[in-house]
Coordinates of C-alpha atoms in Angstrom, one line a residue:
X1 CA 19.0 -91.9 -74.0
X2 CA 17.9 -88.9 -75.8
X3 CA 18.2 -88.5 -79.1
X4 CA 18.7 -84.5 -81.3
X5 CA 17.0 -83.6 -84.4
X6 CA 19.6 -84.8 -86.9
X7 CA 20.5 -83.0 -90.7
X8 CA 19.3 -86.6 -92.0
X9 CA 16.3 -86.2 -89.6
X10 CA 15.5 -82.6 -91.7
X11 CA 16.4 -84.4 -95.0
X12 CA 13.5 -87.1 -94.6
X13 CA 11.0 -84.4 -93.2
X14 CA 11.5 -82.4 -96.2
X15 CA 11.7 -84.7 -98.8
X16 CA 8.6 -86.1 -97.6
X17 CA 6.5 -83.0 -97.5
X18 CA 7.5 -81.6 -100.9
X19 CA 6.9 -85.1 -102.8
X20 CA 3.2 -84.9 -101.4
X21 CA 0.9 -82.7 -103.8
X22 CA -1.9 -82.4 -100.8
X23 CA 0.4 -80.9 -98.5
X24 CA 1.4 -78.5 -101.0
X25 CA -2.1 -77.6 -102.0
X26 CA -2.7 -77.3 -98.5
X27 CA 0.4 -75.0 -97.5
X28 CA -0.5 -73.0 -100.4
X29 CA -4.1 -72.8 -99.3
X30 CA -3.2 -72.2 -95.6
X31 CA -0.6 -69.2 -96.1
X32 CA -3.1 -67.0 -98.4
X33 CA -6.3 -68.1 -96.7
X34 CA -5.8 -69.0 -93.2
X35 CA -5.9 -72.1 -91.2
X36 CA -9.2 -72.3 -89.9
X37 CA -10.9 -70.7 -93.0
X38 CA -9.1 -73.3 -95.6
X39 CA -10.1 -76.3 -93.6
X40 CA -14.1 -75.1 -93.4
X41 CA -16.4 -77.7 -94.2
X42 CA -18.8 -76.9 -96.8
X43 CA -20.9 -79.8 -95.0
X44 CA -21.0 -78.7 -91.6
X45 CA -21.8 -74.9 -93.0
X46 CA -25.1 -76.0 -94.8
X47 CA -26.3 -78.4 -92.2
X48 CA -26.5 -74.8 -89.9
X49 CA -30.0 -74.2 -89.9
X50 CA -31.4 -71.5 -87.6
X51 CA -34.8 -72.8 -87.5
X52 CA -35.7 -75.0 -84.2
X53 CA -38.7 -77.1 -83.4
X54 CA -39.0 -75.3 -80.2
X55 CA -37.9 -72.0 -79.7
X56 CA -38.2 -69.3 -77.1
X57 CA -38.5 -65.5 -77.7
X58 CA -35.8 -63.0 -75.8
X59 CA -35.2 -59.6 -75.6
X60 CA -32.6 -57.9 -77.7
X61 CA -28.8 -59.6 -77.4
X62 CA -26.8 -58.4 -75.0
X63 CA -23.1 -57.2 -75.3
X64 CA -20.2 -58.2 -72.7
X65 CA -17.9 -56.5 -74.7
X66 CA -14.6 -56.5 -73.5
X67 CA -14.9 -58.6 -70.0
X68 CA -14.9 -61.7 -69.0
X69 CA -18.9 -62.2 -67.4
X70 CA -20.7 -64.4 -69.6
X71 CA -22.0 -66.5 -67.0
X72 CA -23.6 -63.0 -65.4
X73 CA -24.5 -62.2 -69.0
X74 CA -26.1 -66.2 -68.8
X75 CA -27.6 -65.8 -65.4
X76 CA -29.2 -62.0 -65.8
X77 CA -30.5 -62.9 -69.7
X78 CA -32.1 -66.0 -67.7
X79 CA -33.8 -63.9 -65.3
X80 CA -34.9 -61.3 -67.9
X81 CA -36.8 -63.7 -69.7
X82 CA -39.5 -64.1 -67.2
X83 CA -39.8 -60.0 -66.8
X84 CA -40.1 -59.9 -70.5
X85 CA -43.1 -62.8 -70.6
X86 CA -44.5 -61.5 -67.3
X87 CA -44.7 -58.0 -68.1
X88 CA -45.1 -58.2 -71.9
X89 CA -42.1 -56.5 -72.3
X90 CA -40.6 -55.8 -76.0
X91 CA -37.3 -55.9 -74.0
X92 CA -35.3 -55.4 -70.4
X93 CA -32.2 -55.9 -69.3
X94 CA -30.9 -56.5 -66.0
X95 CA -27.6 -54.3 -64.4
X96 CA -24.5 -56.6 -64.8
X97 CA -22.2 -54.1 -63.4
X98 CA -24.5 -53.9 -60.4
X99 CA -23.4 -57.9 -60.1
X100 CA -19.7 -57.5 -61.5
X101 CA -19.1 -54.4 -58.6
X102 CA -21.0 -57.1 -55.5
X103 CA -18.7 -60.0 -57.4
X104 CA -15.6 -58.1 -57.0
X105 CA -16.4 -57.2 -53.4
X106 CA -16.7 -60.4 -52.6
X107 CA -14.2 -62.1 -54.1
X108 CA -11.9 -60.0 -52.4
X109 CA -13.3 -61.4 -49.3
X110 CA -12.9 -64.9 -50.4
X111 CA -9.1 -64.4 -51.6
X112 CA -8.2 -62.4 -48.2
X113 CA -10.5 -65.3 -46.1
X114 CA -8.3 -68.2 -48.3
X115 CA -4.6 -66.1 -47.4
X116 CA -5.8 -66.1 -43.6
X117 CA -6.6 -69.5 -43.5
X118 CA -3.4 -70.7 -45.7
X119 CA -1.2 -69.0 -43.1
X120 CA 0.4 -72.3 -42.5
X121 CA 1.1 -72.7 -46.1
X122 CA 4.0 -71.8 -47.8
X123 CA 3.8 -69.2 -50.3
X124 CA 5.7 -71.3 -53.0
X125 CA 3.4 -74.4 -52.2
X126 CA 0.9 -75.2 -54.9
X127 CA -2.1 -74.1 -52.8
X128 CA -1.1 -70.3 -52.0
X129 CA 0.8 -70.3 -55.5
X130 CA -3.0 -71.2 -57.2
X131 CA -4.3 -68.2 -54.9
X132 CA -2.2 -65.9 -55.8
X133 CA -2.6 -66.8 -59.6
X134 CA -5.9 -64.8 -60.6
X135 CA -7.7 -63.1 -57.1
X136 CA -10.0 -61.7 -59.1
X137 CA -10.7 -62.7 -62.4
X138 CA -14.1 -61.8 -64.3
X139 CA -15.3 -65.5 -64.5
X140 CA -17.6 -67.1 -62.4
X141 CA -20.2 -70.0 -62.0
X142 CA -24.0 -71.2 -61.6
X143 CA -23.8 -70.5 -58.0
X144 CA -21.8 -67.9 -57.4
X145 CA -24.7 -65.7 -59.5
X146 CA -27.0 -67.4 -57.0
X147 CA -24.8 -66.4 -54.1
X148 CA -24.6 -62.8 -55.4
X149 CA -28.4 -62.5 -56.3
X150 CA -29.6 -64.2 -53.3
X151 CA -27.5 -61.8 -50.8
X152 CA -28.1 -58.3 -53.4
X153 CA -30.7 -58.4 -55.6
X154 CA -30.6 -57.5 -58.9
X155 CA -31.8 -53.9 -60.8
X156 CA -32.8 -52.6 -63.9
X157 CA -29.8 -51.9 -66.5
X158 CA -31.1 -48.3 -66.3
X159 CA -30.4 -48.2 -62.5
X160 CA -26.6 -49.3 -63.0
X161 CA -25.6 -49.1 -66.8
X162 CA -22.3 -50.1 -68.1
X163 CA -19.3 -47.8 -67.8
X164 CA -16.0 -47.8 -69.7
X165 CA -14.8 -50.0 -66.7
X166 CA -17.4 -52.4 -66.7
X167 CA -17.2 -53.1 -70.7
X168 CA -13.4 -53.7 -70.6
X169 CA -12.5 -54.3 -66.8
X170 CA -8.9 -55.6 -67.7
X171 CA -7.4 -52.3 -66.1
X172 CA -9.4 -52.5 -63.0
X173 CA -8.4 -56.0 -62.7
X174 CA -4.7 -55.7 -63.2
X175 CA -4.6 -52.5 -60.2
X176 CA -7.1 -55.0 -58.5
X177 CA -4.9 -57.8 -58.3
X178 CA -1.7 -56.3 -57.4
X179 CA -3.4 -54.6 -54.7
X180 CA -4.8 -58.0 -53.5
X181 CA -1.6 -59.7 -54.0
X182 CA 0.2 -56.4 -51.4
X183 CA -2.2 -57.2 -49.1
X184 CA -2.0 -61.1 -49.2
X185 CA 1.4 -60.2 -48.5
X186 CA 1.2 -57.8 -45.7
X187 CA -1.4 -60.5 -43.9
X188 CA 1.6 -63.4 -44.4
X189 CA 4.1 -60.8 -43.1
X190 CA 2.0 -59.7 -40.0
X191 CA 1.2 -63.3 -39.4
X192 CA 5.1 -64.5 -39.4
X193 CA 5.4 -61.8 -36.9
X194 CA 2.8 -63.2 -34.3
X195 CA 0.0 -61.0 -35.0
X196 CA -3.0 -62.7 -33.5
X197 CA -6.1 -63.9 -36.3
X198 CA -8.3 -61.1 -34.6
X199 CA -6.0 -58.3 -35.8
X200 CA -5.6 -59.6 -39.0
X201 CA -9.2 -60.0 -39.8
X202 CA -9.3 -56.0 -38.3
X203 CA -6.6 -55.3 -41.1
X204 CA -8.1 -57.0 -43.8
X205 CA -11.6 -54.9 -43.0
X206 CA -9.7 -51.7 -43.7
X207 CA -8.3 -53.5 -46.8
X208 CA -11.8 -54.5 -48.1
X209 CA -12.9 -50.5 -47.3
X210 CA -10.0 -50.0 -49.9
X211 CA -11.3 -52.1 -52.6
X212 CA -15.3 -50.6 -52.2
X213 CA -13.5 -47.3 -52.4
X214 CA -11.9 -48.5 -55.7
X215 CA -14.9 -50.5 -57.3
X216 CA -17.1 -46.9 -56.3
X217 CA -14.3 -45.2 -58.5
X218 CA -14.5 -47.5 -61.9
X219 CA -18.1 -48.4 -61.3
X220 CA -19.8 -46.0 -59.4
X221 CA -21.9 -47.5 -56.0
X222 CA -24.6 -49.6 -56.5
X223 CA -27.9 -48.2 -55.8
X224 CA -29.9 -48.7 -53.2
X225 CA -33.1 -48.5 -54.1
X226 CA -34.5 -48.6 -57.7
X227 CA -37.7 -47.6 -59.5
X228 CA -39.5 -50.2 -62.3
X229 CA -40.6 -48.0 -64.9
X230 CA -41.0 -49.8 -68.0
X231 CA -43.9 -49.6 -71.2
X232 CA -45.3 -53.1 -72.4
X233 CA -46.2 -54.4 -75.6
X234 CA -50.3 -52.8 -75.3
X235 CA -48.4 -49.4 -74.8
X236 CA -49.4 -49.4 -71.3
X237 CA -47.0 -47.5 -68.7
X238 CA -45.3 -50.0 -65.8
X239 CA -44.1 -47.9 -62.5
X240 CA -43.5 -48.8 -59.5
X241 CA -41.5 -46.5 -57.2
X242 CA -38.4 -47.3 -54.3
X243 CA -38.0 -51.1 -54.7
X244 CA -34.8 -52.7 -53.0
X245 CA -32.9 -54.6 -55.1
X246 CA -34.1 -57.5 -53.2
X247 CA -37.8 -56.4 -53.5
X248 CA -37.3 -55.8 -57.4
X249 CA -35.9 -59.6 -57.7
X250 CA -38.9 -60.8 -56.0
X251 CA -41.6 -59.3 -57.5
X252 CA -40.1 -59.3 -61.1
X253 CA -38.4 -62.0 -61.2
X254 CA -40.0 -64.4 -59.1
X255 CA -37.7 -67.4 -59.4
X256 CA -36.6 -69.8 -56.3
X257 CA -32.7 -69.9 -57.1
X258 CA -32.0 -72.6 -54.8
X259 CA -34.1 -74.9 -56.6
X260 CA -31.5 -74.8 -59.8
X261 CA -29.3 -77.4 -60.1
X262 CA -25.7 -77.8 -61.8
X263 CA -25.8 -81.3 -63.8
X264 CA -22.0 -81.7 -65.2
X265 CA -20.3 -84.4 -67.6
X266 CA -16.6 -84.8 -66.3
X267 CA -16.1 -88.2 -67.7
X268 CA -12.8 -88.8 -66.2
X269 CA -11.5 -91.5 -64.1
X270 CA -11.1 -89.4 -60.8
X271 CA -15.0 -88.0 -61.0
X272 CA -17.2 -91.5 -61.0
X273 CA -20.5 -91.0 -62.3
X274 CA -23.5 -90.2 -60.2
X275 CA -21.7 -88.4 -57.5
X276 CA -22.2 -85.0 -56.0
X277 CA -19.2 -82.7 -56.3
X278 CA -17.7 -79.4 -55.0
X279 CA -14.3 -77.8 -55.4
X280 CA -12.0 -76.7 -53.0
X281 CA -11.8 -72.4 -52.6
X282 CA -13.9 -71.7 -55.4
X283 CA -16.6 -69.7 -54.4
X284 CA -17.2 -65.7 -54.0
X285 CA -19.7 -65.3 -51.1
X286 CA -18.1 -66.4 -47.7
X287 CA -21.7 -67.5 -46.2
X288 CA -23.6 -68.1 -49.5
X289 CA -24.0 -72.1 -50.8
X290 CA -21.2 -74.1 -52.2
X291 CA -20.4 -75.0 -55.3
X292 CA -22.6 -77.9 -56.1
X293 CA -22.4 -80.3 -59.0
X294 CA -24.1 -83.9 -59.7
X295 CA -21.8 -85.5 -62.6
X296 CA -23.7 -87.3 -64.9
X297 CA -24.0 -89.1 -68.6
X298 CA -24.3 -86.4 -71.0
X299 CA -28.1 -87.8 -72.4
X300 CA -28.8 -86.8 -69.2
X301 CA -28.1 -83.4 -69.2
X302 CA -29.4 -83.3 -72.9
X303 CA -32.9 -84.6 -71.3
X304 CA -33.4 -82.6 -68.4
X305 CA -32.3 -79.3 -70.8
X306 CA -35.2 -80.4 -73.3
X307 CA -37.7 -80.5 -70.5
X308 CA -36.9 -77.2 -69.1
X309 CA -37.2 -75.9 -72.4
X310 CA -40.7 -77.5 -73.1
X311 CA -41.7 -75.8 -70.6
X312 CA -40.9 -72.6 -72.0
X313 CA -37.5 -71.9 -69.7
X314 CA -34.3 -70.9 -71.3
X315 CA -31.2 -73.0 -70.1
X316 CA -28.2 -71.6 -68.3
X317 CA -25.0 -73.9 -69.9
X318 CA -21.2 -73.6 -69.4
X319 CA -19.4 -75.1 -72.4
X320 CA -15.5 -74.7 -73.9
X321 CA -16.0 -72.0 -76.4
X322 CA -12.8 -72.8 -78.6
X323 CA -12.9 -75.8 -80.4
X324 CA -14.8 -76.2 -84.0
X325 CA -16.2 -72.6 -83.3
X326 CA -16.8 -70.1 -86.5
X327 CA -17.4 -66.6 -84.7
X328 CA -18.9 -65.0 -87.9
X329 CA -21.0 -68.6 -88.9
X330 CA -22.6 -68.5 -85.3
X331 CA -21.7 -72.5 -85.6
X332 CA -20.5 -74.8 -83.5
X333 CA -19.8 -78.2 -84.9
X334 CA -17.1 -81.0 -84.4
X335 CA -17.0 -81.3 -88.0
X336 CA -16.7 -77.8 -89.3
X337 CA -13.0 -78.0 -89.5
X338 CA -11.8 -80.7 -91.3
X339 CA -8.5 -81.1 -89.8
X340 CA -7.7 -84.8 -90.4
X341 CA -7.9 -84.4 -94.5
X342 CA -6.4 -81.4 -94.9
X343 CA -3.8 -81.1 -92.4
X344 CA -3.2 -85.1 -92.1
X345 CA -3.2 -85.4 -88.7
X346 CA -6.0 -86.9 -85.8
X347 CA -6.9 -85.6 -82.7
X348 CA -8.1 -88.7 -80.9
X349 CA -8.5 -87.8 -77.3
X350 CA -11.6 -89.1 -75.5
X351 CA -14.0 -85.8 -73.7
X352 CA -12.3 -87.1 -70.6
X353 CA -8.3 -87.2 -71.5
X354 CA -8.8 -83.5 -72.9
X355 CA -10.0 -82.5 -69.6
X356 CA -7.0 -85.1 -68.0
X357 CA -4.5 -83.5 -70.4
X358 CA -5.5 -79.8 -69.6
X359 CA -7.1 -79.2 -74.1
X360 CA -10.1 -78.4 -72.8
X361 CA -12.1 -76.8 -69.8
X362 CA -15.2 -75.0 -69.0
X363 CA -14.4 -71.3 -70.8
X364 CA -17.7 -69.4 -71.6
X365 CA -21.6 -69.6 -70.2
X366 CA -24.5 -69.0 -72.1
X367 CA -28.2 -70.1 -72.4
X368 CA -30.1 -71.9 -74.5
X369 CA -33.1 -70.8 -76.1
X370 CA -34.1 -73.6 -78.2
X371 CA -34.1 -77.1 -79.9
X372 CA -34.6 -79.3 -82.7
X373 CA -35.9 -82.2 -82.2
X374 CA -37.0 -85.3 -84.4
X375 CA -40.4 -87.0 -84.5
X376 CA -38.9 -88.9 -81.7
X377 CA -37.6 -86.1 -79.6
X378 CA -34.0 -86.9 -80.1
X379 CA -32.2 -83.4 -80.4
X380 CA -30.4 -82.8 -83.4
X381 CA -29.1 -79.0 -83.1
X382 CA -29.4 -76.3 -80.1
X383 CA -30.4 -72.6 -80.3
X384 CA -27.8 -70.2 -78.6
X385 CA -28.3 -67.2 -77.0
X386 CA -24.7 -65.8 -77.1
X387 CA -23.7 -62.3 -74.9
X388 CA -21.2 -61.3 -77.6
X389 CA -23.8 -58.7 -79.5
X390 CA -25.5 -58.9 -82.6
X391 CA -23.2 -59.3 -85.0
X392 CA -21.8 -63.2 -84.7
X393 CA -24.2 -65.8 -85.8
X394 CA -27.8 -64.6 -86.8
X395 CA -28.0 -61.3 -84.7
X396 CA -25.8 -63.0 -81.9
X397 CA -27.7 -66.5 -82.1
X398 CA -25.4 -69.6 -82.3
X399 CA -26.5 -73.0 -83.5
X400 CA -24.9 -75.8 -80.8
X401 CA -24.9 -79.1 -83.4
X402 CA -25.9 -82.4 -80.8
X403 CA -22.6 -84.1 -81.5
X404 CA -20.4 -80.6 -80.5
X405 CA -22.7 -80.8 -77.4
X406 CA -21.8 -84.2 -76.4
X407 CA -17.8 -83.6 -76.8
X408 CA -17.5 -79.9 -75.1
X409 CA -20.3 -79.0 -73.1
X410 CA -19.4 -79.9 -69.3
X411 CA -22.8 -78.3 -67.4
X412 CA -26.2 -77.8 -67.5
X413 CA -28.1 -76.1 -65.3
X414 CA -32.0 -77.0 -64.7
X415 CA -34.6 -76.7 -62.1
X416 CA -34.5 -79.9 -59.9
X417 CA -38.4 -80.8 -60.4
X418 CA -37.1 -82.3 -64.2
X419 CA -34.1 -84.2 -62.1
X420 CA -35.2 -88.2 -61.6
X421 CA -35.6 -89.9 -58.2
X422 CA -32.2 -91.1 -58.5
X423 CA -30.8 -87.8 -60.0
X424 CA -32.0 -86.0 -56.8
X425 CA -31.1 -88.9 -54.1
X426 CA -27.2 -88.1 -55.2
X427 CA -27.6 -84.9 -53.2
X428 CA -28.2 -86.7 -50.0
X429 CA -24.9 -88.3 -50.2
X430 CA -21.3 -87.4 -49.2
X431 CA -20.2 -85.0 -51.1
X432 CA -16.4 -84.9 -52.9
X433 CA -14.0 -81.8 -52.9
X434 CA -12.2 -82.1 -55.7
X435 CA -8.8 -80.1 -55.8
X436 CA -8.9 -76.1 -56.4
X437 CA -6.9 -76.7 -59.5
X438 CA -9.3 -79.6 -61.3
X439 CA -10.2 -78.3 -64.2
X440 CA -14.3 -78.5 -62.8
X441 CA -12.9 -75.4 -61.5
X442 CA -12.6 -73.0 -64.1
X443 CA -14.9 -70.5 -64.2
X444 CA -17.3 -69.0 -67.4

């Protein structure tokens, strides 16, 4: 039997909350100051200290503005690093429109790949309904950058700078997707009326020829050939003429992709420990690798990070950028806001029932640049390189406290030589697809 909200019901509540002073105080506090800024820590605040035990030097912060690529922000600041040290470079920034318009592409082939292979399907069924949800959203993962570098290259920011489109691509996206969605629907249509799978694939060519046509429009078409021309820290001149994008990758950045390795901590029930992981559909390259993930205890991931880092090599992460977050601090702490005191309430979900109950999820990539450590190499705070500009944090730097790290960061992504024997055995073995929808498959 279900039961209303009663007038005695209302009585209770109110009586209840105006005989308590700290609920006052705190209404009071909450309706002139704000939420989040009245229950600030003053603990958590001073304990933010931007000075690291080991800490690497980037180039100038990058900007993603108003889009949705952190992790090609993550993966290009990764790669930058080692043309900065290698070259002796002040700074240099890699094209991430040149990777958003080849992302785009692709992911149109993937969505029109999934609708021909869903045929079968109905359209209200969860599978095609998930499809059609977002066809080409900004976000991304680990390797879907490798996919993308790995089959394009990569060029100088100079070669491909950002537009008006590529710093706020929600109106490209919006045409993008309805135009996806028409042609998903046209495919189902034709199918339904016994057109054969080698004419559809000849109709979705010509639809793909629409979408490079549009992506040339917002972005402008990728070069094909790019020059390095660049002045290092002695003041000597760098120039090197006609490089593919391919070429330029492999002379400047020099880095073995496939050798990187996606270490997640998915504590729930359904994702035992110390299995290897994919996830149904989620990809953007039709022939590049699969999502790839090894699901392991979060000291794990801590460790492997550290020993990247020692060895001077920044850290691509993927992490929920919401909870105990202060933008303006550059401070991420599970005890910045003080929620239980002031507002009287707990939030006691375990890591693995937020993921389970759909409060948290993989939202944002970035890259760690640093760590403190004590005398006995336990990590007690991480250094953050943020692609949100210069102005959060200390100019764009976050500090990542240990404890925020162990409740809301899901991945970790290191080279495999700092992955144990029995860390890399678990990619010999059968590998589980989890369900398109698990929230392992939300993308940065």
């Amino acid at each position: 039997m279900s039961h209303s909200i009663t007038p005695d019901h209302l009585g209770t509540y109110s009586s209840n909350f105006n005989a308590d002073r700290a609920s006052r105080v705190a209404r009071d506090a909450v309706m002139s100051g704000g939420l989040l800024n009245s229950c600030k820590n003053p603990e958590a605040i001073r304990r933010g200290n931007h000075q690291f035990s080991l800490s690497l030097k980037q180039g100038k912060m990058t900007n993603q503005k108003q889009s949705g690529r952190c992790w090609l922000f993550a993966a290009t600041n990764v790669m930058r690093f080692r043309i900065i040290k290698s070259c002796n470079l002040e700074n240099f920034e890699l094209s991430q429109s040149y990777l958003l318009f080849w992302d785009k592409l692709e992911k149109s082939n993937w969505f029109l790949e999934n609708i021909l292979d869903t045929l079968n399907e109905p359209v209200d069924g969860r599978l095609v309904s998930y499809l059609l949800t977002d066809p080409i959203c900004d976000g991304g993962q680990w390797d879907m950058a490798v996919n993308l570098v790995n089959k394009y290259g990569v060029v100088p920011k100079y070669s491909m700078p950002e537009s008006n489109i590529s710093s706020g691509t929600r109106e490209m996206n919006r045409v993008m997707t309805e135009l996806l969605r028409n042609d998903a629907c046209i495919l189902r249509t034709l199918a339904a009326q016994g057109t054969n799978r080698q004419e559809l694939e000849e109709k979705k060519e010509t639809m793909l020829g629409d979408i490079y046509r549009m992506l040339c429009i917002c972005l402008g078409e990728p070069p094909k050939t790019v020059d390095m021309e660049a002045r290092d820290k002695d003041g000597n001149f760098i120039q090197e003429i006609g490089l593919t994008p391919q070429e330029f990758f492999k002379k400047y950045v020099d880095m073995n992709l496939n050798d990187y390795i996606s270490l997640i901590n998915a504590p729930t029930a359904d994702k035992p420990l110390y299995h290897r992981y994919t996830v149904g559909m989620l990809g953007n390259v039709k022939e590049g690798n699969p999502i790839c993930y090894l699901n392991l205890p979060v000291d794990q991931l801590k460790k492997a990070a550290v020993a990247q880092l020692k060895d001077g090599e920044p850290v691509w992460f993927g992490c929920d950028m919401g909870p105990f977050i202060s933008r303006d601090l550059g401070l991420m702490d599970t005890a910045l806001y003080d929620f239980k005191d002031f507002l009287q309430v707990d939030f006691p979900m375990t890591k693995g029932q937020r993921l389970d109950y759909g409060q948290s999820l993989m939202t944002h990539a970035m890259v760690f640049q640093g760590v403190n450590l004590t005398g006995e190499g336990i990590p007690t705070r991480w250094r953050v390189e943020n692609s949100w500009g210069e102005d959060p944090g200390q100019k764009g730097y976050f500090i990542m406290s240990d404890q925020w790290f162990n409740e809301y960061m899901y991945q970790v992504v290191v080279n495999k030589k700092y992955l144990t024997k029995e860390q890399l055995d678990i990619l010999d073995t059968e590998t589980i697809v989890l369900n398109p929808w698990d929230p392992m498959g939300s993308l940065a």
